[in-house]
Coordinates of C-alpha atoms in Angstrom, one line a residue:
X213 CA 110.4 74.4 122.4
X214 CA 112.7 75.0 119.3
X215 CA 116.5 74.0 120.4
X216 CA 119.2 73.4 117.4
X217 CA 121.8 71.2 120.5
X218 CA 124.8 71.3 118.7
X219 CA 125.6 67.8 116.9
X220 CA 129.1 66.9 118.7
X221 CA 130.5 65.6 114.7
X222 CA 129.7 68.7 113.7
X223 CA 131.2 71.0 116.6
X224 CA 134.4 68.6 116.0
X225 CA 134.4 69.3 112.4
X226 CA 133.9 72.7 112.8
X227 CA 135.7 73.4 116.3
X228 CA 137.9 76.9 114.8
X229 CA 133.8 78.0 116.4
X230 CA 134.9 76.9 119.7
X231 CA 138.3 78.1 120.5
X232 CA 137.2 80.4 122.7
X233 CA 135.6 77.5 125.1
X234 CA 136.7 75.7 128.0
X235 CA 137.5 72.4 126.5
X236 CA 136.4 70.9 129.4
X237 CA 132.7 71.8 128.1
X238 CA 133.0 70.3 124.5
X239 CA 132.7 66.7 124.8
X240 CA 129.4 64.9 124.6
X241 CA 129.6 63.4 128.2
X242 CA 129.5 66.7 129.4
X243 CA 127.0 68.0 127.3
X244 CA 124.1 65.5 127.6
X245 CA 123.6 65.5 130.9
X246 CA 123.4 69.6 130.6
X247 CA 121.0 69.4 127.3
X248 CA 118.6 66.7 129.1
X249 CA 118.1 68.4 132.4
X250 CA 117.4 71.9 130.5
X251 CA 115.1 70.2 128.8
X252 CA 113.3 69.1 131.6
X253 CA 113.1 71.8 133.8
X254 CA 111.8 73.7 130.9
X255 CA 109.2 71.2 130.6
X256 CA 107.8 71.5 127.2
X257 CA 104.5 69.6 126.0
X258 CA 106.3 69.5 122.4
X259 CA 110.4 69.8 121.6
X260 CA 111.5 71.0 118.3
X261 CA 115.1 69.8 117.7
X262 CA 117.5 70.3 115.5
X263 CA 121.4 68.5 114.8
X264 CA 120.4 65.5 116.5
X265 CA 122.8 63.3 115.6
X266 CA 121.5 59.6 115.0
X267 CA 123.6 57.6 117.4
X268 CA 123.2 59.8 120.4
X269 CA 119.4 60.2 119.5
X270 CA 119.0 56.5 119.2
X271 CA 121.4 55.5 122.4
X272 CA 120.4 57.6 124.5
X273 CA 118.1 60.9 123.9
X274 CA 115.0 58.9 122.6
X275 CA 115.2 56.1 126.0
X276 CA 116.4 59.8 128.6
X277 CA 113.1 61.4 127.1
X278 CA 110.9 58.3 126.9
X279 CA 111.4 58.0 130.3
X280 CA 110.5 61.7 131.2
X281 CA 106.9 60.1 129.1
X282 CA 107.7 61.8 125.7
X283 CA 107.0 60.0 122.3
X284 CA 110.0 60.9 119.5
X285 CA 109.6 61.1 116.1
X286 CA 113.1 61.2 114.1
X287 CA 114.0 62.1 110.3
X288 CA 117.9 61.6 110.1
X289 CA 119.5 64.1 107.0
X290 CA 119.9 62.4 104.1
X291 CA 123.5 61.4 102.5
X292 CA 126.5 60.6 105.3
X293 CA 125.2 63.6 107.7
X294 CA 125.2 62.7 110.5
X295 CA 122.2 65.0 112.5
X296 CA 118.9 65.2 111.7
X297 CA 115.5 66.7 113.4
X298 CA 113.4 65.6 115.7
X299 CA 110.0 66.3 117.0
X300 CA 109.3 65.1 120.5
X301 CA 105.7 65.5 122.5
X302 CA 104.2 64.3 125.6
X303 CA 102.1 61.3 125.4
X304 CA 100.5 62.2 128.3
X305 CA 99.3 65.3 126.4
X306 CA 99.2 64.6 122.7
X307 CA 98.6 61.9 120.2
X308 CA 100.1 61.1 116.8
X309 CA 98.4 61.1 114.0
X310 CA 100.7 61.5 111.2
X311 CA 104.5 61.5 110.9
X312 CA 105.5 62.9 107.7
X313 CA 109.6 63.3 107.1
X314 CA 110.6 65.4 104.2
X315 CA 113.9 65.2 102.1
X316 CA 114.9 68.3 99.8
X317 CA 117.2 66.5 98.6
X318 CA 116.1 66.1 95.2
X319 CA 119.0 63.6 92.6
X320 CA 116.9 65.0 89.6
X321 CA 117.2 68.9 90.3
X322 CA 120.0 70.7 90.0
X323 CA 119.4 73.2 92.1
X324 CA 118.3 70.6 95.6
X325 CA 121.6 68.5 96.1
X326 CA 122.0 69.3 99.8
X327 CA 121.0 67.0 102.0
X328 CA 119.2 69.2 104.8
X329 CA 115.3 67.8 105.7
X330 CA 111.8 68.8 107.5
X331 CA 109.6 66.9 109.5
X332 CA 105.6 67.9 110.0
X333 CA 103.6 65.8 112.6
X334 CA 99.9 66.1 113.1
X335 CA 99.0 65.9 116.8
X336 CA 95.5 66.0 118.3
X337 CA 95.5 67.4 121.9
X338 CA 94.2 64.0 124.4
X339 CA 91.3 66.3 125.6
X340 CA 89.6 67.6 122.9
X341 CA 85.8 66.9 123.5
X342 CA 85.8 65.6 119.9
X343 CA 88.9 62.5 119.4
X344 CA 87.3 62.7 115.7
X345 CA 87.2 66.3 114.8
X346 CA 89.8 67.2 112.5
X347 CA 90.0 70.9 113.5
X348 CA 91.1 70.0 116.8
X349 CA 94.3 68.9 115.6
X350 CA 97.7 70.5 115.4
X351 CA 100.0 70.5 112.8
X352 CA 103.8 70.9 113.5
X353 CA 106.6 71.3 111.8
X354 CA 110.5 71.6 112.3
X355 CA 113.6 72.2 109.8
X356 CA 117.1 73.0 109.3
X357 CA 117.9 74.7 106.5
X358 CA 120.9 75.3 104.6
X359 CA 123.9 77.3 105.9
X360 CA 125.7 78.6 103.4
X361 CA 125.1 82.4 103.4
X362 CA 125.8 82.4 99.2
X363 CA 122.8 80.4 98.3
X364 CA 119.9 81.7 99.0
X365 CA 118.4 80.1 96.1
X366 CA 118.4 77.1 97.7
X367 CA 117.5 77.9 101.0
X368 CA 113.8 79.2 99.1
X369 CA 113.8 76.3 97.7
X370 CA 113.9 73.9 100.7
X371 CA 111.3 76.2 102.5
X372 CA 108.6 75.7 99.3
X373 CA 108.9 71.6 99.6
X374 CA 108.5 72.5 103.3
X375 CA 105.3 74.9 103.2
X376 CA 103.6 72.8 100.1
X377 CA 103.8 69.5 102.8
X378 CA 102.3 71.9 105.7
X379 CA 100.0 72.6 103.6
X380 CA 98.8 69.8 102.6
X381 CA 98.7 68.0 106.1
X382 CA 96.7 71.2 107.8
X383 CA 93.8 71.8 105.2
X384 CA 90.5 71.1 106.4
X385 CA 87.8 69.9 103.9
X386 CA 86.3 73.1 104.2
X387 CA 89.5 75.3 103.0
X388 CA 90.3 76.6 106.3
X389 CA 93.3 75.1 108.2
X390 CA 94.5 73.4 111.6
X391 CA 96.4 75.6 113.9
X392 CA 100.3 75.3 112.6
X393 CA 103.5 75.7 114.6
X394 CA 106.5 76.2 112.4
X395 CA 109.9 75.6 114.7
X396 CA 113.4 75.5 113.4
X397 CA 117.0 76.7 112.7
X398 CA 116.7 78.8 109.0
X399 CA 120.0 79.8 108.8
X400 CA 118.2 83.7 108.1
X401 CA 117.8 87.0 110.5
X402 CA 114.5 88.4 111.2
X403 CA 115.6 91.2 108.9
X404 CA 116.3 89.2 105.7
X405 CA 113.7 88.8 102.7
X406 CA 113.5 85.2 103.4
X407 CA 112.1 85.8 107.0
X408 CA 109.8 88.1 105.2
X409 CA 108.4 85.9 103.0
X410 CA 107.9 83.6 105.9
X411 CA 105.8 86.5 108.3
X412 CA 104.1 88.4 105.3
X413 CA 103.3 85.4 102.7
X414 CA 105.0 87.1 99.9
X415 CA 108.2 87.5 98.3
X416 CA 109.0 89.9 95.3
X417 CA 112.6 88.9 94.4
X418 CA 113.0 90.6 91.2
X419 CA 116.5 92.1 91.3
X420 CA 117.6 90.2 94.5
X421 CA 120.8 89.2 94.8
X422 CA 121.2 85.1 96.4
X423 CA 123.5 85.9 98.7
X424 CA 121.1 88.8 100.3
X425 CA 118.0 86.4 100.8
X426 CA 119.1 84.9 104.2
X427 CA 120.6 88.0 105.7
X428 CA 123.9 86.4 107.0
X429 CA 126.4 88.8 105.3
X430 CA 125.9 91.8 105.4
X431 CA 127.6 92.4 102.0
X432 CA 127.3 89.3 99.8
X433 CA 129.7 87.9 98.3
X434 CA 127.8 86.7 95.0
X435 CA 125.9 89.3 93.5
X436 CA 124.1 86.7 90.9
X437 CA 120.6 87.3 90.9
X438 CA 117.8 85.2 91.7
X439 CA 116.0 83.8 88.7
X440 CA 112.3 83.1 87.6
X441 CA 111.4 80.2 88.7
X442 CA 113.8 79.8 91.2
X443 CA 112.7 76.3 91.2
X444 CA 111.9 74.0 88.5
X445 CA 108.3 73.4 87.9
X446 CA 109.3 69.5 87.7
X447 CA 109.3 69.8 91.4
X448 CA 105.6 70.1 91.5
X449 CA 105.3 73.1 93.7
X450 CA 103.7 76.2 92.5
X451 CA 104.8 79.5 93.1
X452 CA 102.2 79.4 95.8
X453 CA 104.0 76.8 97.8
X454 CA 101.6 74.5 96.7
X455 CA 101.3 70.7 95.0
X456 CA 100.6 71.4 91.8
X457 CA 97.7 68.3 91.5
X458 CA 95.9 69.9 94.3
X459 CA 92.8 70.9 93.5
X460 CA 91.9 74.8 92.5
X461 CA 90.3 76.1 95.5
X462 CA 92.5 73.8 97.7
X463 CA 96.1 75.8 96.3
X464 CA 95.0 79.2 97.2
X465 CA 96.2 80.7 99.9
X466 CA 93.8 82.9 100.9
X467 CA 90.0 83.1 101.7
X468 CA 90.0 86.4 99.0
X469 CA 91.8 84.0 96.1
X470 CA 89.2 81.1 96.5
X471 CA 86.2 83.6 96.4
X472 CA 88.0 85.5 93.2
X473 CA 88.6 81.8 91.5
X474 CA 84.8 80.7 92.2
X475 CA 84.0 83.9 90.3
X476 CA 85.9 83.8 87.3
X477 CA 85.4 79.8 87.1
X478 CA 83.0 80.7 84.0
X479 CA 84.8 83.2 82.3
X480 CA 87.8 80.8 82.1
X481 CA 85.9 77.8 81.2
X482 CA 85.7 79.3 76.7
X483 CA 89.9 79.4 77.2
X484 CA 91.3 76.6 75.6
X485 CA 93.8 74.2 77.1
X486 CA 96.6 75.7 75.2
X487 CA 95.6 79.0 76.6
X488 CA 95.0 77.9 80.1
X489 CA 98.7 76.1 79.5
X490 CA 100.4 79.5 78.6
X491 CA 98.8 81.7 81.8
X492 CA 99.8 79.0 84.2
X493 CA 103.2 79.3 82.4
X494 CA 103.2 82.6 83.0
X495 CA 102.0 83.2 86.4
X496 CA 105.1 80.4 87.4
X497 CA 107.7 82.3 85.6
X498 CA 106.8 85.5 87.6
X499 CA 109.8 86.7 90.1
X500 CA 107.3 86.7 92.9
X501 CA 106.3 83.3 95.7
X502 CA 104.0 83.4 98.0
X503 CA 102.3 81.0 101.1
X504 CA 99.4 80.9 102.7
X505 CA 99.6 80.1 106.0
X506 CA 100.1 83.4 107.7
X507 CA 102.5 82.7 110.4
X508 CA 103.5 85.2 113.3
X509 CA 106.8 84.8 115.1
X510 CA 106.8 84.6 118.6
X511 CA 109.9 86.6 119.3
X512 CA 109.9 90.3 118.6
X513 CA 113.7 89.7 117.6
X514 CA 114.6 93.0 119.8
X515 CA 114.9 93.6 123.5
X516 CA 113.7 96.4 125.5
X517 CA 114.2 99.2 126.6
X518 CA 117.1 99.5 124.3
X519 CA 115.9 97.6 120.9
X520 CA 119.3 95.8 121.3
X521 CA 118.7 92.8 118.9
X522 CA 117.9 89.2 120.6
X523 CA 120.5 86.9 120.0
X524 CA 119.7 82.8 119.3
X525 CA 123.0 81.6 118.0
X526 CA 126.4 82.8 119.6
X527 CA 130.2 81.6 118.8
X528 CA 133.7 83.0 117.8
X529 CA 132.3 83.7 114.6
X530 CA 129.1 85.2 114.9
X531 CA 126.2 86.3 117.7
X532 CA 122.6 86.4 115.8
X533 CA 119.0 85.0 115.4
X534 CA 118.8 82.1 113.0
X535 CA 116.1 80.5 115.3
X536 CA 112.3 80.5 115.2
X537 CA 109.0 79.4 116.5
X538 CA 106.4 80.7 113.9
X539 CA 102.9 80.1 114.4
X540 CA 99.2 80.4 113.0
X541 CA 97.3 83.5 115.3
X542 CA 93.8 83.1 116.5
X543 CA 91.2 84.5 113.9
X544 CA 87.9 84.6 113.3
X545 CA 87.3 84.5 109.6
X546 CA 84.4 86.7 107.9
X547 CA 81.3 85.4 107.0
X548 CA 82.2 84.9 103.3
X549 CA 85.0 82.7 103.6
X550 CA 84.2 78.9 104.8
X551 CA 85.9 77.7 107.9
X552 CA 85.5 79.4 111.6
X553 CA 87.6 81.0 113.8
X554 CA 89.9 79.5 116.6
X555 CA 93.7 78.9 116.6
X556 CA 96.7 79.7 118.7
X557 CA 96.9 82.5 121.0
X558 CA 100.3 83.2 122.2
X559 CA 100.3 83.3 126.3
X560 CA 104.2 84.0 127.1
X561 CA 107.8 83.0 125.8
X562 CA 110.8 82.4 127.3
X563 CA 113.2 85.0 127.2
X564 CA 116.3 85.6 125.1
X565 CA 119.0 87.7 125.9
X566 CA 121.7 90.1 123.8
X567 CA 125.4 89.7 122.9
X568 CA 126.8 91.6 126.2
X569 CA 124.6 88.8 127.8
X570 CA 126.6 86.5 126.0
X571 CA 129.9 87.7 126.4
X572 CA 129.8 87.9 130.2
X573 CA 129.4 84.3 130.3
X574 CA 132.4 83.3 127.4
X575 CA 129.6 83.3 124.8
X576 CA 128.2 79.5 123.8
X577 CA 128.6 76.8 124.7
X578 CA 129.6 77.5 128.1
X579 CA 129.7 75.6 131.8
X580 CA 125.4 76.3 131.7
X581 CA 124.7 76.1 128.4
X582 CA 125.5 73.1 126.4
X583 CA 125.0 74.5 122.7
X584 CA 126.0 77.3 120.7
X585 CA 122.4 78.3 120.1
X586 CA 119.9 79.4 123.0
X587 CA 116.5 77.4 123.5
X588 CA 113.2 79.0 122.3
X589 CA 110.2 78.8 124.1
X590 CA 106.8 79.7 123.9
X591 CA 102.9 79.0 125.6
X592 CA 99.8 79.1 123.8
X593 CA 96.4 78.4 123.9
X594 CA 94.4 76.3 121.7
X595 CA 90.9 78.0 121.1
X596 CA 88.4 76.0 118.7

């Protein structure tokens, strides 16, 4: 499950988004009880959240859901917000491996002074035949990424911290990579270059405007173009989303790039440092990013028979899809590439609905529904 539940400090600071709601639905006493038994009728092995503000996670989410026999991990947003993200998982089910919380908040870089954060887990399922076996584990990941519709900038950056630590935590020895499930609110519409980058792996962003990249508006209001880099190589992250001291064959993101580096190892090896210097200068400076992972959403982001567009997020302000559960798709990878097949095959997903949905019911939150965004849900299987 991916569910952003609505931090009540931020629907108070913010409540010109809810004047079109009971106020009898607003306050947290009413909320909770709502947000905890959806929850557990839907009945997830793993919960995504997002705006989970600290005192209410820590008084009385974590101990409701430790009781219902989940284990919760918790990265709080850096700075005086008060929310963070959460990753919750059954116990019963699942076992924790690694807990790695990521700040983009960066006090050196210009460009990363928000205080938004990730937070990537590495589970291994309780009945895998091999408790040792590091392809039977699961790597997971949940964000919230910056708002503001103007900076998309920003927003790319946060997501390239993000994809360098997935990256890092699901590579096998052997190049390939553990199953990854990417869950969170991006604050960008399934028609937006930045959801693009995020399904296709690539972004060419020469002569895109920052206030285009998320999608939100449909006219921005900036019209300042992104620049190359559009992060600073002091952040260690290549254009590749990856660390920049991981090793060659480790930093490429596909099974075609490590076979083309193992083939040109020689010719490169007469360059000189200063030349090998000036083509990685190059290839950073290029207006174009690109990951890896090769993620798949599970939503199709329109409803049938109609193509009416799914809707995640709904107040007086605005009735769109911001939310996501991205994953890793089963394949089976050709004989020339190292690693085997196995991954996630999608089973089923809860349905979404469309803004006359919404509207019938006073939009969100409502009497039922205890957020302004709708929960996302989704089945797989784990094939090794």
């Amino acid at each position: 499950m991916s569910y952003n539940i609505l931090s009540q400090e931020l629907l108070q600071d913010n409540d010109y988004l809810y004047k079109h709601c009971d106020p009898a639905v607003l306050p947290w006493e009413y909320r909770l009880p709502n947000l905890l038994t959806e929850i557990q009728q839907l009945d997830a092995d793993i919960l995504c959240l997002q705006e989970v503000q600290e005192d209410h996670y820590e008084n009385q989410i974590k101990p409701a859901l430790q009781r219902l026999g989940y284990q919760c991990e918790y990265k709080k947003r850096t700075g005086r917000k008060p929310d963070g993200c959460a990753i919750i998982f059954k116990s019963s089910r699942l076992s924790l491996l690694s807990s790695n919380p990521v700040e983009f908040l960066r006090p050196s870089d210009a460009l990363l002074d928000r205080d938004n954060v990730g937070l990537v887990v590495l589970l291994r399922p309780n009945h895998a035949s091999n408790q040792s076996d590091p392809s039977a584990f699961i790597c997971v990941a949940n964000t919230h990424l910056l708002y503001n519709p103007r900076r998309g900038d920003i927003k790319l950056a946060q997501l390239a911290i993000l994809l360098a630590e997935i990256s890092r935590l699901s590579r096998l020895p052997d190049g390939s990579t553990n199953p990854v499930v990417l869950c969170g609110d991006f604050n960008s519409t399934p028609w937006s270059p930045l959801y693009s980058f995020l399904t296709t792996g690539c972004l060419d962003y020469r002569g895109l405007p920052i206030g285009m990249v998320s999608g939100q508006e449909n006219v921005p209001r900036a019209q300042r173009l992104l620049t190359s880099p559009i992060w600073s190589q002091s952040l260690g992250i290549n254009h590749q989303c990856q660390y920049e001291n991981r090793p060659t064959a480790d930093s490429s993101p596909t099974c075609p790039s490590a076979v083309c580096v193992t083939a040109v190892e020689g010719a490169i090896s007469n360059l000189t440092v200063e030349d090998l210097s000036t083509k990685a200068a190059v290839a950073f400076h290029r207006a174009r990013i690109e990951h890896g992972l090769k993620l798949q959403s599970t939503y199709q982001h329109h409803l049938m028979p109609d193509g009416r567009p799914e809707i995640t997020t709904c107040h007086s302000r605005t009735a769109i899809t911001v939310d996501y559960i991205l994953f890793t798709p089963e394949v089976t990878s050709p004989p020339s590439c190292p690693g085997g097949g196995g991954g996630l095959q999608l089973l089923g997903r809860l349905s979404l609905v469309g803004q006359p949905e919404l509207q019938e019911v006073n939009s969100l939150p409502n009497q039922h529904h205890s957020s302004d965004h709708l929960p996302l849900l989704a089945r797989f299987r784990f094939r090794r």
